[in-house]
């Protein structure tokens, strides 16, 4: 590898380098300040902020890093930097910063304050894994980044060790994760055997040729999808989600449900678009290489995911578990944007992720603040809480309404763009199924409102007045949900400028 | 009045009131109540100002320049890129003869409901804040001329309604509230789909000559704006206009409520507190029929012509079925609820005739049903507040005990039956005259006329059971109506009798627009047929 090439590549991974450096600093700081660890979260926050600055700096750049000189097609590298990647990295950064604030106010995390250095270091491990997942264009790097993310998440899921369910979550997560990453690795080896390459762009050009064994290739693709589907918790790889989400500390659950899912989606989109799309026409419609019918598979998975998620959520009495199923359902909605195989659909996914970040983290934040006080996420303990804790009650109501997708909240705009993308390619039946799903989801979201407001407050109903800081945090999430619901121009413009996936 | 944003004011004034209320303290119960009352009173004043400045000869319907009090500016604009056209959504308000009566009705009923709400006695702050939000949603639906804006207002009402029924309602309030919510959301997803479909089917030419997709209802009514391959474009031989019409119709029919989508209504009405029942019956039900007149009819005139017979059939079923079920009721409030189902059937029948007389009758019936049913629900509220029961057989001889109350009840009941000199008579007569004149639905009209007979049956029987005969001694201590209740009944009584004697006061407002609409329906969108099946 030429030195010049290496230098350029290092420029492209500056955010990742900063992240790694911060990770090292965090570990060192944990050793130095082992008596008083109050500074650790702030160090972590600064590390993420600097990373964020470097990510923003990459906006508008596109290029490949770590290009190989040995291959015949030398223009493609291990990682791709483009505005699509920058967008998802920013989603990760934004949720990481919020998660650090969440952690500061979480009583669960306060109980383990001796080990808080490891906690943040592992979060950095997750972020690093996500960053590489978002920009990886090589199957080996995809696998490695996925494992880096997963290993950190397994530990974090059971990190608090306060209850049995923490360990249960970690173990279940590990077992499911091990199986799906094994399947994925097998799929990767099959692809390598078929094409002799692990680079997505090379594979793209090779599978367009006539000598591809379609059966083996399809098998390999399904196996690889198992690994990615597990990360985005799409059916039928979603079974770990409720248990892990319920058992993990709420901060980690929230982080998994937004950041980890967004990285998984970025990977899935990049994987499909770079490997299987041969041509994009002027209307932004993608033409697939005729080796694997992604569209039908994605339609089936999307509908299955949202329907299973929504119907299972109907019966949940634990808010965390309900939100877990709801996040499965949302993975289903998000897949709709990919089903259509158009730029319009991609746009819808990006918009939906901004909205999803706000409303889902918001819902988890309120659940966490309530759990801090009453030490429970049981829906019956929410009876009358809307009267005794007005700010949290109203905020949770707004987040849940937004998750349902009713105007005038941002959730409606997210859903609207997905349905616009569907109607644009005339997939009316799919749109109707998705819309009926959102009617189903209304029932369980409103069930929470029912407990909060339709049940009378009793003397034992806790009154939870957030501190100044957490109050601001709640408002930071609530206000955009309302504002973007009424004035969504900036949202769409931002997403529109982040559609570039290099290669086409 | 040009330039003064009076429609924005009348629509968003309640939101202002809501914000004021949210800043008041819980203990300031009376301030909260009177703020709401003042806001709704100002709304009535604004509605009267609208009326005095209203041009009776301007048609509106599909023509932007003959709409009145127009406010239009760009709300969302997203620049286009190669594969994505410019997205623009307008904040577009205006009234014409179809919406003006509804704006008046909304202002009036909100005011009456605010008076009726004065005896709400717990969680006042929440109640009145939600009440005002609901008010904004209702008013917005009637003045919005952009489909997207219309939809936002349409959905805005769901949540306040859910809470108003669910928190302040009767014993089965939770069930009724969620049933209402899920039913109406189910309806509105179809409206949403059709909205998106229409968006991709028609373009609007901007001032600089570029063509962009549009949510503007008036542009969607122009058959010349449709693209050749849009899924809801009449020019596309494989269009889905027929399916879309049905979907849209179901969305609106749930709100009317049309048989067989009416089952949420008795539950919601029976469980809702009196003022909310008043709003539900007085205004919300009208949104369904208004939506059909404003959106389904002029955007899909081709399908409307094809399906008018079916709409008439459903109108007839509503009339007869509602009346029969009302006859069987033992609960006063449920009886009124089913009488609503029956009376909204007249609206459907009048609309189905596609004649000036019939449609005039339909809109007039919407207004009259709003005032009369509002009064009926208030009447139920009065007796329920005192006796805490609504069983029709629990009473008897109340006329002796509450003579003034009985007087108002008699007026309202006779207006419901359609006694001449009451407003209900005129509108029902117009509906029947209009529908009878159309050959294809003449038989349907004749059968529907039975509804009048049945209506007289259940209303008079109710009058007899509750008010006549010997006084049930249990109720010998009931007081006659107080000044607050007089304040609710008198304006409604005056309007009911005034419009019965001088219907032109209302008919003139809508007549020009209705004639334009009917002409439009018969002469536009002639290329398409039911080819989308």
PDB file of C-alpha atoms in Angstrom, chain A residues 279-286 341-345 424-425, chain B residues 81-85 229:
ATOM      1  CA  UNK A 279     -28.308   0.987 -12.193  1.00  0.00           C
ATOM      2  CA  UNK A 280     -30.209   3.995 -10.857  1.00  0.00           C
ATOM      3  CA  UNK A 281     -32.304   5.918 -13.349  1.00  0.00           C
ATOM      4  CA  UNK A 282     -33.221   9.586 -13.399  1.00  0.00           C
ATOM      5  CA  UNK A 283     -36.359   9.013 -11.359  1.00  0.00           C
ATOM      6  CA  UNK A 284     -34.253   7.585  -8.563  1.00  0.00           C
ATOM      7  CA  UNK A 285     -35.448   4.022  -9.103  1.00  0.00           C
ATOM      8  CA  UNK A 286     -32.943   1.278  -8.403  1.00  0.00           C
ATOM      9  CA  UNK A 341     -35.875   0.451  -3.910  1.00  0.00           C
ATOM     10  CA  UNK A 342     -35.970   4.125  -4.802  1.00  0.00           C
ATOM     11  CA  UNK A 343     -34.170   7.237  -3.659  1.00  0.00           C
ATOM     12  CA  UNK A 344     -37.541   8.439  -2.410  1.00  0.00           C
ATOM     13  CA  UNK A 345     -37.630   5.461  -0.069  1.00  0.00           C
ATOM     14  CA  UNK A 424     -45.066   6.540  -5.592  1.00  0.00           C
ATOM     15  CA  UNK A 425     -44.168   3.031  -6.746  1.00  0.00           C
TER      16      UNK A 425
ATOM     17  CA  UNK B  81     -33.667  17.621  -7.200  1.00  0.00           C
ATOM     18  CA  UNK B  82     -33.474  15.500 -10.309  1.00  0.00           C
ATOM     19  CA  UNK B  83     -35.699  12.654  -9.175  1.00  0.00           C
ATOM     20  CA  UNK B  84     -37.756  14.558  -6.621  1.00  0.00           C
ATOM     21  CA  UNK B  85     -39.974  17.444  -7.648  1.00  0.00           C
ATOM     22  CA  UNK B 229     -50.138   8.305 -15.667  1.00  0.00           C
TER      23      UNK B 229
END
